[in-house]
Amino acid sequence: MKILPTTCPACNSQLKAKSLVCQQCQTEIQGEYELPILTRLSPKDQTFIIEFIKSSGSLKEMARLLRLSYPTVRNRLDEIIERLKHGESSQENS
């Protein structure tokens, strides 16, 4: 399956959705829509967040699954949180 691009390949600016199509009835909706904030994370960060949720938010479990130390996993989560906060503030300013 193809991964949804979130940044412009030419200038690296944030992309927006312009059209949505129902594959069942072919209804098409057009407009300009922000992409959800989680889609703006890298695929690696998205996978981390999915696994974090599946492990019920347990950093200890994440450390075990990833074979990393607890502080390393905590730092990784903190970095993702900061990127999400930055993305939210960027979206509010647009």
mmCIF file with all atom_site columns, C-alpha atoms in Angstrom:
data_model
loop_
_atom_site.group_PDB
_atom_site.id
_atom_site.type_symbol
_atom_site.label_atom_id
_atom_site.label_alt_id
_atom_site.label_comp_id
_atom_site.label_asym_id
_atom_site.label_entity_id
_atom_site.label_seq_id
_atom_site.pdbx_PDB_ins_code
_atom_site.Cartn_x
_atom_site.Cartn_y
_atom_site.Cartn_z
_atom_site.occupancy
_atom_site.B_iso_or_equiv
_atom_site.pdbx_formal_charge
_atom_site.auth_seq_id
_atom_site.auth_comp_id
_atom_site.auth_asym_id
_atom_site.auth_atom_id
_atom_site.pdbx_PDB_model_num
ATOM 1  C CA . MET A 1 1  ? 0.000   0.000  0.000  1.00 0.00 ? 1  MET A CA 1
ATOM 2  C CA . LYS A 1 2  ? 1.229   3.490  -0.809 1.00 0.00 ? 2  LYS A CA 1
ATOM 3  C CA . ILE A 1 3  ? 1.941   5.899  2.053  1.00 0.00 ? 3  ILE A CA 1
ATOM 4  C CA . LEU A 1 4  ? 0.120   9.240  1.984  1.00 0.00 ? 4  LEU A CA 1
ATOM 5  C CA . PRO A 1 5  ? 2.622   11.991 1.149  1.00 0.00 ? 5  PRO A CA 1
ATOM 6  C CA . THR A 1 6  ? 2.451   14.878 3.604  1.00 0.00 ? 6  THR A CA 1
ATOM 7  C CA . THR A 1 7  ? 5.147   17.200 2.274  1.00 0.00 ? 7  THR A CA 1
ATOM 8  C CA . CYS A 1 8  ? 5.719   18.649 -1.192 1.00 0.00 ? 8  CYS A CA 1
ATOM 9  C CA . PRO A 1 9  ? 8.505   16.831 -3.050 1.00 0.00 ? 9  PRO A CA 1
ATOM 10 C CA . ALA A 1 10 ? 9.558   20.097 -4.725 1.00 0.00 ? 10 ALA A CA 1
ATOM 11 C CA . CYS A 1 11 ? 9.739   22.546 -1.794 1.00 0.00 ? 11 CYS A CA 1
ATOM 12 C CA . ASN A 1 12 ? 9.091   20.432 1.336  1.00 0.00 ? 12 ASN A CA 1
ATOM 13 C CA . SER A 1 13 ? 6.017   22.510 2.321  1.00 0.00 ? 13 SER A CA 1
ATOM 14 C CA . GLN A 1 14 ? 3.069   20.891 4.096  1.00 0.00 ? 14 GLN A CA 1
ATOM 15 C CA . LEU A 1 15 ? 0.536   19.363 1.680  1.00 0.00 ? 15 LEU A CA 1
ATOM 16 C CA . LYS A 1 16 ? -3.250  19.690 2.102  1.00 0.00 ? 16 LYS A CA 1
ATOM 17 C CA . ALA A 1 17 ? -5.960  17.357 0.856  1.00 0.00 ? 17 ALA A CA 1
ATOM 18 C CA . LYS A 1 18 ? -8.011  18.797 -1.994 1.00 0.00 ? 18 LYS A CA 1
ATOM 19 C CA . SER A 1 19 ? -10.268 15.911 -2.995 1.00 0.00 ? 19 SER A CA 1
ATOM 20 C CA . LEU A 1 20 ? -11.766 12.839 -1.325 1.00 0.00 ? 20 LEU A CA 1
ATOM 21 C CA . VAL A 1 21 ? -13.491 10.032 -3.221 1.00 0.00 ? 21 VAL A CA 1
ATOM 22 C CA . CYS A 1 22 ? -15.738 7.217  -2.004 1.00 0.00 ? 22 CYS A CA 1
ATOM 23 C CA . GLN A 1 23 ? -14.578 4.035  -3.717 1.00 0.00 ? 23 GLN A CA 1
ATOM 24 C CA . GLN A 1 24 ? -18.004 2.443  -3.345 1.00 0.00 ? 24 GLN A CA 1
ATOM 25 C CA . CYS A 1 25 ? -20.301 5.069  -4.885 1.00 0.00 ? 25 CYS A CA 1
ATOM 26 C CA . GLN A 1 26 ? -17.734 7.434  -6.458 1.00 0.00 ? 26 GLN A CA 1
ATOM 27 C CA . THR A 1 27 ? -19.001 10.463 -4.506 1.00 0.00 ? 27 THR A CA 1
ATOM 28 C CA . GLU A 1 28 ? -16.264 13.094 -4.635 1.00 0.00 ? 28 GLU A CA 1
ATOM 29 C CA . ILE A 1 29 ? -15.771 15.927 -2.157 1.00 0.00 ? 29 ILE A CA 1
ATOM 30 C CA . GLN A 1 30 ? -13.527 18.832 -3.080 1.00 0.00 ? 30 GLN A CA 1
ATOM 31 C CA . GLY A 1 31 ? -12.108 21.581 -0.924 1.00 0.00 ? 31 GLY A CA 1
ATOM 32 C CA . GLU A 1 32 ? -8.932  22.353 0.987  1.00 0.00 ? 32 GLU A CA 1
ATOM 33 C CA . TYR A 1 33 ? -8.433  20.244 4.101  1.00 0.00 ? 33 TYR A CA 1
ATOM 34 C CA . GLU A 1 34 ? -5.611  20.047 6.626  1.00 0.00 ? 34 GLU A CA 1
ATOM 35 C CA . LEU A 1 35 ? -4.126  16.598 7.037  1.00 0.00 ? 35 LEU A CA 1
ATOM 36 C CA . PRO A 1 36 ? -4.559  15.127 10.527 1.00 0.00 ? 36 PRO A CA 1
ATOM 37 C CA . ILE A 1 37 ? -1.624  15.959 12.774 1.00 0.00 ? 37 ILE A CA 1
ATOM 38 C CA . LEU A 1 38 ? -0.595  12.321 13.238 1.00 0.00 ? 38 LEU A CA 1
ATOM 39 C CA . THR A 1 39 ? -0.208  11.881 9.467  1.00 0.00 ? 39 THR A CA 1
ATOM 40 C CA . ARG A 1 40 ? 2.434   14.614 9.549  1.00 0.00 ? 40 ARG A CA 1
ATOM 41 C CA . LEU A 1 41 ? 4.700   12.450 11.682 1.00 0.00 ? 41 LEU A CA 1
ATOM 42 C CA . SER A 1 42 ? 7.278   10.289 9.942  1.00 0.00 ? 42 SER A CA 1
ATOM 43 C CA . PRO A 1 43 ? 6.245   6.676  9.259  1.00 0.00 ? 43 PRO A CA 1
ATOM 44 C CA . LYS A 1 44 ? 8.724   5.609  11.970 1.00 0.00 ? 44 LYS A CA 1
ATOM 45 C CA . ASP A 1 45 ? 7.095   7.935  14.520 1.00 0.00 ? 45 ASP A CA 1
ATOM 46 C CA . GLN A 1 46 ? 3.606   6.815  13.472 1.00 0.00 ? 46 GLN A CA 1
ATOM 47 C CA . THR A 1 47 ? 4.620   3.192  14.065 1.00 0.00 ? 47 THR A CA 1
ATOM 48 C CA . PHE A 1 48 ? 6.008   4.124  17.480 1.00 0.00 ? 48 PHE A CA 1
ATOM 49 C CA . ILE A 1 49 ? 2.733   5.825  18.449 1.00 0.00 ? 49 ILE A CA 1
ATOM 50 C CA . ILE A 1 50 ? 0.649   2.865  17.229 1.00 0.00 ? 50 ILE A CA 1
ATOM 51 C CA . GLU A 1 51 ? 2.782   0.410  19.213 1.00 0.00 ? 51 GLU A CA 1
ATOM 52 C CA . PHE A 1 52 ? 2.642   2.716  22.250 1.00 0.00 ? 52 PHE A CA 1
ATOM 53 C CA . ILE A 1 53 ? -1.161  2.716  22.129 1.00 0.00 ? 53 ILE A CA 1
ATOM 54 C CA . LYS A 1 54 ? -1.281  -1.058 21.591 1.00 0.00 ? 54 LYS A CA 1
ATOM 55 C CA . SER A 1 55 ? 0.922   -1.490 24.669 1.00 0.00 ? 55 SER A CA 1
ATOM 56 C CA . SER A 1 56 ? -1.628  0.544  26.689 1.00 0.00 ? 56 SER A CA 1
ATOM 57 C CA . GLY A 1 57 ? 0.751   3.479  26.976 1.00 0.00 ? 57 GLY A CA 1
ATOM 58 C CA . SER A 1 58 ? 3.347   1.473  28.884 1.00 0.00 ? 58 SER A CA 1
ATOM 59 C CA . LEU A 1 59 ? 6.849   2.814  28.333 1.00 0.00 ? 59 LEU A CA 1
ATOM 60 C CA . LYS A 1 60 ? 8.194   -0.235 30.141 1.00 0.00 ? 60 LYS A CA 1
ATOM 61 C CA . GLU A 1 61 ? 6.455   -2.503 27.607 1.00 0.00 ? 61 GLU A CA 1
ATOM 62 C CA . MET A 1 62 ? 7.676   -0.322 24.723 1.00 0.00 ? 62 MET A CA 1
ATOM 63 C CA . ALA A 1 63 ? 11.248  -0.608 26.007 1.00 0.00 ? 63 ALA A CA 1
ATOM 64 C CA . ARG A 1 64 ? 10.877  -4.393 26.102 1.00 0.00 ? 64 ARG A CA 1
ATOM 65 C CA . LEU A 1 65 ? 9.352   -4.556 22.593 1.00 0.00 ? 65 LEU A CA 1
ATOM 66 C CA . LEU A 1 66 ? 11.955  -2.254 21.061 1.00 0.00 ? 66 LEU A CA 1
ATOM 67 C CA . ARG A 1 67 ? 14.828  -3.723 23.095 1.00 0.00 ? 67 ARG A CA 1
ATOM 68 C CA . LEU A 1 68 ? 15.796  -0.242 24.243 1.00 0.00 ? 68 LEU A CA 1
ATOM 69 C CA . SER A 1 69 ? 16.290  1.290  27.655 1.00 0.00 ? 69 SER A CA 1
ATOM 70 C CA . TYR A 1 70 ? 13.356  2.957  29.381 1.00 0.00 ? 70 TYR A CA 1
ATOM 71 C CA . PRO A 1 71 ? 15.054  6.413  29.241 1.00 0.00 ? 71 PRO A CA 1
ATOM 72 C CA . THR A 1 72 ? 15.658  6.020  25.491 1.00 0.00 ? 72 THR A CA 1
ATOM 73 C CA . VAL A 1 73 ? 11.985  5.217  24.892 1.00 0.00 ? 73 VAL A CA 1
ATOM 74 C CA . ARG A 1 74 ? 10.920  8.099  27.170 1.00 0.00 ? 74 ARG A CA 1
ATOM 75 C CA . ASN A 1 75 ? 13.158  10.498 25.205 1.00 0.00 ? 75 ASN A CA 1
ATOM 76 C CA . ARG A 1 76 ? 11.741  9.246  21.908 1.00 0.00 ? 76 ARG A CA 1
ATOM 77 C CA . LEU A 1 77 ? 8.200   9.820  23.137 1.00 0.00 ? 77 LEU A CA 1
ATOM 78 C CA . ASP A 1 78 ? 9.121   13.296 24.414 1.00 0.00 ? 78 ASP A CA 1
ATOM 79 C CA . GLU A 1 79 ? 10.573  14.171 20.980 1.00 0.00 ? 79 GLU A CA 1
ATOM 80 C CA . ILE A 1 80 ? 7.375   13.036 19.247 1.00 0.00 ? 80 ILE A CA 1
ATOM 81 C CA . ILE A 1 81 ? 5.283   15.024 21.730 1.00 0.00 ? 81 ILE A CA 1
ATOM 82 C CA . GLU A 1 82 ? 7.309   18.154 20.937 1.00 0.00 ? 82 GLU A CA 1
ATOM 83 C CA . ARG A 1 83 ? 6.819   17.610 17.169 1.00 0.00 ? 83 ARG A CA 1
ATOM 84 C CA . LEU A 1 84 ? 3.075   17.237 17.747 1.00 0.00 ? 84 LEU A CA 1
ATOM 85 C CA . LYS A 1 85 ? 2.953   20.409 19.851 1.00 0.00 ? 85 LYS A CA 1
ATOM 86 C CA . HIS A 1 86 ? 4.914   22.270 17.170 1.00 0.00 ? 86 HIS A CA 1
ATOM 87 C CA . GLY A 1 87 ? 2.531   20.949 14.494 1.00 0.00 ? 87 GLY A CA 1
ATOM 88 C CA . GLU A 1 88 ? -0.504  22.071 16.481 1.00 0.00 ? 88 GLU A CA 1
ATOM 89 C CA . SER A 1 89 ? 0.862   25.571 16.990 1.00 0.00 ? 89 SER A CA 1
ATOM 90 C CA . SER A 1 90 ? 1.804   25.806 13.288 1.00 0.00 ? 90 SER A CA 1
ATOM 91 C CA . GLN A 1 91 ? -1.728  24.758 12.321 1.00 0.00 ? 91 GLN A CA 1
ATOM 92 C CA . GLU A 1 92 ? -3.292  27.339 14.658 1.00 0.00 ? 92 GLU A CA 1
ATOM 93 C CA . ASN A 1 93 ? -1.153  30.097 13.111 1.00 0.00 ? 93 ASN A CA 1
ATOM 94 C CA . SER A 1 94 ? -2.230  29.214 9.537  1.00 0.00 ? 94 SER A CA 1
#
